[in-house]
Amino acid sequence: MTTVSAPGKVYLFGEHAVVYGEPAVPCAIEKRATVTAELRDDNHVRVEAADLSLNGFVVEYAGSTANRPDVDVPQPLLDAAMGYIDAAVQQAREAADAPDAGFDITVESEIPLGAGLGSSAAVVVAGIDAATRALGEPLARRELADRAYKAEYEVQDGQASRADTFCSTMGGAVRVAGDDCTTLSTPTLPFVVGFDGGAGDTGKLVAGVRELREQYSFAADTVEAIGDIVSMGESLLVDADPEVPPSDELVSELGDLMNINHGLLSALGVSSRSLDTMVWAAREAGAEGAKLTGAGGGGCIVALDQSDETETSLRYTPGCKDTFRAELADEGARVEVDVGSEEA
Ligand code: MEV
């Protein structure tokens, strides 16, 4: 039996534009998905999800998730969660050359589904790592990130970048541009998250930006402008000493760039009234900058504020269901328990 956890993330800069090869800087945060994989002596997969923002469900199936029995959970949420878990199992079977391996899988997650905090990437990364370890074939981190990307890519019909899965695998702050993925040493930034309790449909939102880009040249220019913002932010980060707290000036400059990034994402049609309301509440409370994080449409914003003012203000903002300070997660995928058995 093997248990692995992997972190969620916030985007300091660059979501959506990263789908078109522009750079992005996501940062892993201490909100984790934890997956336990135990080998079975048949080829079935049994999935128990204690908390995926669902009421909890248990499913057992053989072959693919398409053959699973009906369960009492809203179908779109179940499809989304099961799709990612199934893709992770397929990647693990392929990596370990064990096409008939069966697993009992348990998923627990502190990361709300579809809210821009990288829940699916964390489940896929932790799932592949746990399942390959249970098979006695642990993967090197880069291969884990690569397989997790392939799993997301497949479930999201080719509309995924490497950013979420690379960040969740490696932890810390990372830079992703196309296939070029690197880790960054950054000072610890004072992230505050606001969550509207909702979720966006990543596939639809990514497709919407694609259509806009095809239809209007302003949208292609906007995607490029986001890339420019990311490059500016990245050079501020790499010039800073990672060992000391960030200067007020650095936080302020990064915040300005986050504000511009949010405006550009709004122009691409991926913000929402609740996200804009939380962004403005954070700015008015004194945050140095605030933007939506992830695919948008609903879910979370991220703000930079060294003080408690943004959290306090968001707590009283209509439409904000939860707010918390998000610590940078230095560790990516992390083995929590490994009894190292290849035998069922
Ligand atoms: C979703 O968390 C981030 C997007 O840029 C899609 C992707 O990078 O795969 C919208």
CSV table of C-alpha atoms and ligand atoms in Angstrom, one decimal:
chain,number,residue,atom,x,y,z
A,1,MET,CA,0.0,0.0,0.0
A,2,THR,CA,1.3,3.4,-0.9
A,3,THR,CA,0.0,6.9,-0.1
A,4,VAL,CA,1.3,9.9,-1.9
A,5,SER,CA,0.2,13.5,-1.6
A,6,ALA,CA,0.6,16.3,-4.1
A,7,PRO,CA,0.0,20.1,-3.8
A,8,GLY,CA,-2.5,22.4,-5.5
A,9,LYS,CA,-1.3,25.7,-6.9
A,10,VAL,CA,-2.1,29.3,-7.6
A,11,TYR,CA,-1.0,31.1,-10.8
A,12,LEU,CA,1.1,34.1,-10.0
A,13,PHE,CA,0.9,34.8,-13.7
A,14,GLY,CA,0.1,33.3,-17.1
A,15,GLU,CA,-2.9,30.9,-17.1
A,16,HIS,CA,-4.6,30.5,-20.5
A,17,ALA,CA,-1.7,32.2,-22.4
A,18,VAL,CA,0.5,29.1,-21.4
A,19,VAL,CA,-1.8,27.0,-23.6
A,20,TYR,CA,-0.3,28.9,-26.6
A,21,GLY,CA,3.3,28.5,-25.6
A,22,GLU,CA,3.6,31.7,-23.6
A,23,PRO,CA,5.4,31.4,-20.2
A,24,ALA,CA,3.5,31.0,-16.9
A,25,VAL,CA,4.5,31.0,-13.3
A,26,PRO,CA,2.3,28.8,-11.1
A,27,CYS,CA,3.3,28.3,-7.4
A,28,ALA,CA,2.5,25.2,-5.4
A,29,ILE,CA,0.5,25.8,-2.2
A,30,GLU,CA,0.0,23.8,1.0
A,31,LYS,CA,-3.4,22.4,0.1
A,32,ARG,CA,-3.0,18.7,-0.9
A,33,ALA,CA,-4.7,15.8,-2.6
A,34,THR,CA,-3.7,12.5,-1.1
A,35,VAL,CA,-4.1,9.2,-3.0
A,36,THR,CA,-3.6,5.7,-1.6
A,37,ALA,CA,-3.1,2.8,-4.0
A,38,GLU,CA,-3.3,-0.8,-2.9
A,39,LEU,CA,-2.7,-3.6,-5.4
A,40,ARG,CA,-5.6,-6.1,-5.9
A,41,ASP,CA,-5.4,-9.7,-7.0
A,42,ASP,CA,-7.8,-9.0,-9.9
A,43,ASN,CA,-7.8,-6.3,-12.7
A,44,HIS,CA,-10.6,-4.2,-11.1
A,45,VAL,CA,-10.2,-0.7,-9.9
A,46,ARG,CA,-12.2,0.4,-6.9
A,47,VAL,CA,-12.2,4.1,-6.1
A,48,GLU,CA,-13.2,5.6,-2.9
A,49,ALA,CA,-13.2,9.4,-2.8
A,50,ALA,CA,-13.7,10.7,0.7
A,51,ASP,CA,-13.7,14.4,-0.3
A,52,LEU,CA,-13.5,15.8,-3.8
A,53,SER,CA,-16.1,18.5,-3.0
A,54,LEU,CA,-18.5,15.7,-3.5
A,55,ASN,CA,-20.4,14.0,-0.7
A,56,GLY,CA,-18.0,11.1,-1.1
A,57,PHE,CA,-18.5,8.1,-3.4
A,58,VAL,CA,-17.3,4.5,-3.9
A,59,VAL,CA,-17.1,3.0,-7.4
A,60,GLU,CA,-15.8,-0.4,-8.5
A,61,TYR,CA,-15.2,-1.2,-12.2
A,62,ALA,CA,-13.3,-3.4,-14.5
A,63,GLY,CA,-11.8,-2.2,-17.9
A,64,SER,CA,-12.6,1.5,-18.2
A,65,THR,CA,-14.7,3.9,-16.1
A,66,ALA,CA,-17.2,4.0,-18.9
A,67,ASN,CA,-18.4,0.6,-17.6
A,68,ARG,CA,-18.9,1.6,-14.1
A,69,PRO,CA,-22.3,1.2,-12.3
A,70,ASP,CA,-24.5,4.2,-11.5
A,71,VAL,CA,-23.8,5.9,-8.2
A,72,ASP,CA,-25.6,8.6,-6.3
A,73,VAL,CA,-23.4,11.6,-7.2
A,74,PRO,CA,-24.0,14.4,-9.7
A,75,GLN,CA,-22.9,12.9,-13.0
A,76,PRO,CA,-20.7,15.8,-14.3
A,77,LEU,CA,-18.6,15.9,-11.1
A,78,LEU,CA,-18.4,12.1,-11.0
A,79,ASP,CA,-17.3,12.0,-14.7
A,80,ALA,CA,-14.7,14.7,-14.1
A,81,ALA,CA,-13.2,13.0,-11.0
A,82,MET,CA,-13.4,9.5,-12.4
A,83,GLY,CA,-11.9,10.6,-15.7
A,84,TYR,CA,-8.7,11.9,-14.0
A,85,ILE,CA,-8.4,8.9,-11.7
A,86,ASP,CA,-8.9,6.5,-14.6
A,87,ALA,CA,-6.3,8.3,-16.7
A,88,ALA,CA,-3.8,8.2,-13.8
A,89,VAL,CA,-4.4,4.4,-13.5
A,90,GLN,CA,-3.8,3.9,-17.2
A,91,GLN,CA,-0.6,5.9,-17.1
A,92,ALA,CA,0.7,3.9,-14.1
A,93,ARG,CA,-0.2,0.6,-15.8
A,94,GLU,CA,1.7,1.7,-18.9
A,95,ALA,CA,4.7,3.0,-17.0
A,96,ALA,CA,5.1,-0.2,-15.0
A,97,ASP,CA,4.2,-2.4,-18.0
A,98,ALA,CA,1.4,-3.9,-16.0
A,99,PRO,CA,-1.7,-3.6,-18.2
A,100,ASP,CA,-3.8,-5.9,-16.0
A,101,ALA,CA,-2.9,-4.4,-12.6
A,102,GLY,CA,-5.9,-3.7,-10.3
A,103,PHE,CA,-6.0,-1.2,-7.5
A,104,ASP,CA,-8.0,-0.1,-4.5
A,105,ILE,CA,-7.7,3.7,-4.7
A,106,THR,CA,-8.6,6.1,-2.0
A,107,VAL,CA,-8.6,9.9,-2.7
A,108,GLU,CA,-8.8,12.6,-0.1
A,109,SER,CA,-8.5,16.2,-1.1
A,110,GLU,CA,-8.3,19.6,0.6
A,111,ILE,CA,-8.5,21.2,-2.9
A,112,PRO,CA,-12.0,22.1,-4.2
A,113,LEU,CA,-12.7,20.7,-7.7
A,114,GLY,CA,-12.5,23.0,-10.6
A,115,ALA,CA,-11.8,26.1,-8.5
A,116,GLY,CA,-8.5,27.1,-10.1
A,117,LEU,CA,-6.3,25.5,-7.4
A,118,GLY,CA,-5.1,22.6,-9.5
A,119,SER,CA,-7.2,19.8,-7.9
A,120,SER,CA,-7.2,17.5,-11.0
A,121,ALA,CA,-3.4,17.9,-11.5
A,122,ALA,CA,-2.8,17.1,-7.8
A,123,VAL,CA,-5.0,14.0,-7.9
A,124,VAL,CA,-3.4,12.8,-11.2
A,125,VAL,CA,0.2,13.4,-9.9
A,126,ALA,CA,-0.5,11.7,-6.5
A,127,GLY,CA,-2.4,8.9,-8.2
A,128,ILE,CA,0.3,8.0,-10.8
A,129,ASP,CA,3.0,8.2,-8.1
A,130,ALA,CA,1.1,6.0,-5.6
A,131,ALA,CA,0.1,3.4,-8.2
A,132,THR,CA,3.6,3.0,-9.8
A,133,ARG,CA,5.1,2.8,-6.3
A,134,ALA,CA,2.6,0.1,-5.3
A,135,LEU,CA,3.7,-1.8,-8.4
A,136,GLY,CA,7.3,-1.4,-7.3
A,137,GLU,CA,8.2,0.9,-10.2
A,138,PRO,CA,8.6,4.4,-8.8
A,139,LEU,CA,9.1,7.1,-11.5
A,140,ALA,CA,11.7,9.8,-11.6
A,141,ARG,CA,10.0,13.2,-11.0
A,142,ARG,CA,10.3,14.4,-14.6
A,143,GLU,CA,8.7,11.3,-15.9
A,144,LEU,CA,6.0,11.6,-13.3
A,145,ALA,CA,5.3,15.1,-14.4
A,146,ASP,CA,5.3,14.0,-18.0
A,147,ARG,CA,2.8,11.2,-17.5
A,148,ALA,CA,0.6,13.4,-15.3
A,149,TYR,CA,0.5,15.9,-18.2
A,150,LYS,CA,-0.4,13.2,-20.7
A,151,ALA,CA,-3.3,12.1,-18.4
A,152,GLU,CA,-4.6,15.7,-18.1
A,153,TYR,CA,-4.2,16.3,-21.8
A,154,GLU,CA,-6.2,13.2,-22.6
A,155,VAL,CA,-9.1,14.0,-20.2
A,156,GLN,CA,-9.2,17.7,-21.3
A,157,ASP,CA,-9.3,16.7,-25.0
A,158,GLY,CA,-5.8,18.2,-25.7
A,159,GLN,CA,-6.6,21.5,-24.0
A,160,ALA,CA,-3.9,21.4,-21.3
A,161,SER,CA,-0.5,22.8,-20.7
A,162,ARG,CA,2.2,21.3,-18.6
A,163,ALA,CA,2.0,24.0,-16.0
A,164,ASP,CA,-0.4,22.5,-13.4
A,165,THR,CA,1.0,19.0,-13.4
A,166,PHE,CA,4.7,20.1,-13.5
A,167,CYS,CA,4.1,22.5,-10.6
A,168,SER,CA,2.2,19.9,-8.5
A,169,THR,CA,5.0,17.3,-9.1
A,170,MET,CA,7.9,19.6,-8.3
A,171,GLY,CA,6.5,21.9,-5.7
A,172,GLY,CA,7.6,25.5,-5.2
A,173,ALA,CA,7.4,28.1,-8.0
A,174,VAL,CA,8.0,26.9,-11.5
A,175,ARG,CA,8.2,28.4,-15.0
A,176,VAL,CA,6.5,26.6,-17.9
A,177,ALA,CA,6.6,27.7,-21.5
A,178,GLY,CA,5.5,24.9,-24.0
A,179,ASP,CA,7.6,21.8,-23.2
A,180,ASP,CA,10.2,23.9,-21.3
A,181,CYS,CA,9.6,23.4,-17.6
A,182,THR,CA,12.0,24.7,-14.9
A,183,THR,CA,11.9,25.3,-11.2
A,184,LEU,CA,12.4,28.8,-9.8
A,185,SER,CA,13.9,29.9,-6.5
A,186,THR,CA,11.7,32.6,-5.2
A,187,PRO,CA,11.1,34.4,-1.9
A,188,THR,CA,8.0,33.3,0.0
A,189,LEU,CA,5.2,35.5,-1.3
A,190,PRO,CA,2.2,36.5,0.9
A,191,PHE,CA,-0.6,34.8,-1.0
A,192,VAL,CA,-4.2,35.2,0.1
A,193,VAL,CA,-6.9,33.1,-1.6
A,194,GLY,CA,-10.6,34.0,-2.0
A,195,PHE,CA,-13.0,31.2,-3.1
A,196,ASP,CA,-16.6,31.9,-4.3
A,197,GLY,CA,-17.6,28.3,-3.6
A,198,GLY,CA,-18.1,27.7,-7.4
A,199,ALA,CA,-16.2,26.1,-10.2
A,200,GLY,CA,-15.4,26.9,-13.8
A,201,ASP,CA,-15.4,24.4,-16.7
A,202,THR,CA,-11.7,24.4,-17.8
A,203,GLY,CA,-12.4,22.7,-21.1
A,204,LYS,CA,-15.1,25.2,-22.1
A,205,LEU,CA,-13.1,28.2,-20.9
A,206,VAL,CA,-10.0,27.2,-22.8
A,207,ALA,CA,-12.1,26.6,-25.9
A,208,GLY,CA,-13.7,30.0,-25.5
A,209,VAL,CA,-10.3,31.7,-25.5
A,210,ARG,CA,-9.3,29.7,-28.5
A,211,GLU,CA,-12.4,30.8,-30.4
A,212,LEU,CA,-11.8,34.4,-29.5
A,213,ARG,CA,-8.2,34.2,-30.6
A,214,GLU,CA,-9.3,32.8,-33.9
A,215,GLN,CA,-12.0,35.4,-34.4
A,216,TYR,CA,-10.3,38.6,-33.2
A,217,SER,CA,-6.6,39.7,-33.6
A,218,PHE,CA,-7.0,41.6,-30.3
A,219,ALA,CA,-7.3,38.3,-28.5
A,220,ALA,CA,-4.1,36.9,-30.0
A,221,ASP,CA,-2.4,40.2,-29.0
A,222,THR,CA,-3.8,39.9,-25.5
A,223,VAL,CA,-2.4,36.4,-25.1
A,224,GLU,CA,1.0,37.7,-26.2
A,225,ALA,CA,0.7,40.6,-23.8
A,226,ILE,CA,0.1,38.2,-20.9
A,227,GLY,CA,3.4,36.4,-22.0
A,228,ASP,CA,5.2,39.8,-21.7
A,229,ILE,CA,3.8,40.4,-18.2
A,230,VAL,CA,4.9,36.9,-17.1
A,231,SER,CA,8.5,37.6,-18.4
A,232,MET,CA,8.6,40.9,-16.5
A,233,GLY,CA,7.4,39.2,-13.3
A,234,GLU,CA,9.8,36.4,-13.7
A,235,SER,CA,12.8,38.7,-14.0
A,236,LEU,CA,11.7,40.5,-10.8
A,237,LEU,CA,11.5,37.1,-9.1
A,238,VAL,CA,14.8,35.7,-10.3
A,239,ASP,CA,16.6,38.9,-9.2
A,240,ALA,CA,15.3,38.6,-5.7
A,241,ASP,CA,17.1,36.8,-2.9
A,242,PRO,CA,15.0,33.6,-2.2
A,243,GLU,CA,16.4,33.3,1.3
A,244,VAL,CA,15.0,36.6,2.7
A,245,PRO,CA,11.4,37.8,2.8
A,246,PRO,CA,10.4,39.8,-0.3
A,247,SER,CA,10.9,43.5,-0.1
A,248,ASP,CA,7.8,45.8,-0.1
A,249,GLU,CA,8.9,47.1,-3.5
A,250,LEU,CA,9.1,43.6,-5.0
A,251,VAL,CA,5.6,42.7,-3.7
A,252,SER,CA,4.2,46.0,-5.0
A,253,GLU,CA,5.7,45.5,-8.5
A,254,LEU,CA,4.5,41.9,-8.7
A,255,GLY,CA,1.1,43.1,-7.5
A,256,ASP,CA,0.9,45.7,-10.3
A,257,LEU,CA,1.7,43.0,-12.9
A,258,MET,CA,-1.0,40.7,-11.3
A,259,ASN,CA,-3.5,43.5,-11.7
A,260,ILE,CA,-2.7,43.9,-15.4
A,261,ASN,CA,-2.7,40.1,-15.9
A,262,HIS,CA,-6.3,40.0,-14.4
A,263,GLY,CA,-7.4,42.8,-16.7
A,264,LEU,CA,-6.1,40.9,-19.7
A,265,LEU,CA,-7.8,37.7,-18.6
A,266,SER,CA,-11.1,39.6,-18.2
A,267,ALA,CA,-10.6,40.8,-21.8
A,268,LEU,CA,-10.4,37.2,-22.8
A,269,GLY,CA,-13.7,36.6,-21.2
A,270,VAL,CA,-12.7,34.2,-18.4
A,271,SER,CA,-13.4,36.3,-15.3
A,272,SER,CA,-16.8,36.4,-13.6
A,273,ARG,CA,-18.8,38.8,-11.5
A,274,SER,CA,-17.8,36.9,-8.2
A,275,LEU,CA,-14.2,36.8,-9.2
A,276,ASP,CA,-14.1,40.5,-10.1
A,277,THR,CA,-15.9,41.3,-6.8
A,278,MET,CA,-13.3,39.4,-4.8
A,279,VAL,CA,-10.4,41.0,-6.8
A,280,TRP,CA,-11.8,44.5,-6.1
A,281,ALA,CA,-12.4,43.7,-2.4
A,282,ALA,CA,-8.8,42.6,-2.1
A,283,ARG,CA,-7.4,45.6,-3.8
A,284,GLU,CA,-9.6,48.0,-1.7
A,285,ALA,CA,-8.4,46.2,1.4
A,286,GLY,CA,-4.8,47.1,0.5
A,287,ALA,CA,-3.6,44.0,-1.4
A,288,GLU,CA,-0.7,44.9,-3.6
A,289,GLY,CA,-2.4,43.0,-6.5
A,290,ALA,CA,-5.1,40.5,-7.1
A,291,LYS,CA,-6.2,38.3,-10.0
A,292,LEU,CA,-8.2,35.2,-10.8
A,293,THR,CA,-6.2,32.0,-10.7
A,294,GLY,CA,-6.6,29.0,-13.0
A,295,ALA,CA,-9.2,28.7,-15.7
A,296,GLY,CA,-11.6,31.2,-14.2
A,297,GLY,CA,-15.3,31.4,-14.7
A,298,GLY,CA,-15.7,31.0,-11.0
A,299,GLY,CA,-13.6,29.6,-8.2
A,300,CYS,CA,-10.6,31.4,-6.7
A,301,ILE,CA,-8.7,34.6,-6.8
A,302,VAL,CA,-5.2,35.1,-5.5
A,303,ALA,CA,-4.0,38.3,-3.9
A,304,LEU,CA,-0.7,39.5,-2.4
A,305,ASP,CA,-0.9,41.1,1.0
A,306,GLN,CA,1.6,40.9,3.9
A,307,SER,CA,-1.1,42.2,6.3
A,308,ASP,CA,-4.4,40.5,7.5
A,309,GLU,CA,-6.6,43.1,5.8
A,310,THR,CA,-7.4,41.2,2.6
A,311,GLU,CA,-8.4,38.1,4.4
A,312,THR,CA,-10.6,40.1,6.8
A,313,SER,CA,-12.2,42.0,4.0
A,314,LEU,CA,-12.8,38.9,1.9
A,315,ARG,CA,-14.5,37.2,4.9
A,316,TYR,CA,-17.2,39.9,4.7
A,317,THR,CA,-17.4,40.2,0.9
A,318,PRO,CA,-20.8,38.9,-0.4
A,319,GLY,CA,-20.1,36.0,-2.7
A,320,CYS,CA,-16.8,35.0,-1.1
A,321,LYS,CA,-17.4,31.6,0.6
A,322,ASP,CA,-13.9,31.0,2.0
A,323,THR,CA,-10.6,32.8,2.3
A,324,PHE,CA,-7.2,31.7,3.6
A,325,ARG,CA,-3.5,32.4,3.5
A,326,ALA,CA,-1.8,30.0,1.1
A,327,GLU,CA,1.7,29.0,2.1
A,328,LEU,CA,4.1,28.1,-0.7
A,329,ALA,CA,4.5,24.3,-0.8
A,330,ASP,CA,8.2,23.6,-1.2
A,331,GLU,CA,7.6,19.9,-1.7
A,332,GLY,CA,5.8,18.6,-4.7
A,333,ALA,CA,4.7,14.9,-4.8
A,334,ARG,CA,5.5,13.4,-1.4
A,335,VAL,CA,5.3,9.8,-0.2
A,336,GLU,CA,3.3,9.7,3.0
A,337,VAL,CA,3.2,5.9,3.5
A,338,ASP,CA,4.9,3.2,1.5
A,339,VAL,CA,4.8,-0.4,2.7
A,340,GLY,CA,6.5,-1.3,-0.6
A,341,SER,CA,4.5,-4.4,-1.6
A,342,GLU,CA,4.3,-5.6,-5.2
A,343,GLU,CA,2.1,-8.5,-4.1
A,344,ALA,CA,-1.6,-8.1,-3.8
B,1,MEV,C1,-5.9,25.7,-15.7
B,1,MEV,O1,-5.5,25.5,-14.4
B,1,MEV,C2,-4.9,26.5,-16.4
B,1,MEV,C3,-5.1,26.8,-17.9
B,1,MEV,O2,-4.0,27.6,-18.4
B,1,MEV,C4,-5.2,25.5,-18.7
B,1,MEV,C5,-3.8,24.8,-18.7
B,1,MEV,O3,-2.8,25.4,-18.6
B,1,MEV,O4,-3.8,23.6,-19.0
B,1,MEV,C6,-6.4,27.6,-18.1
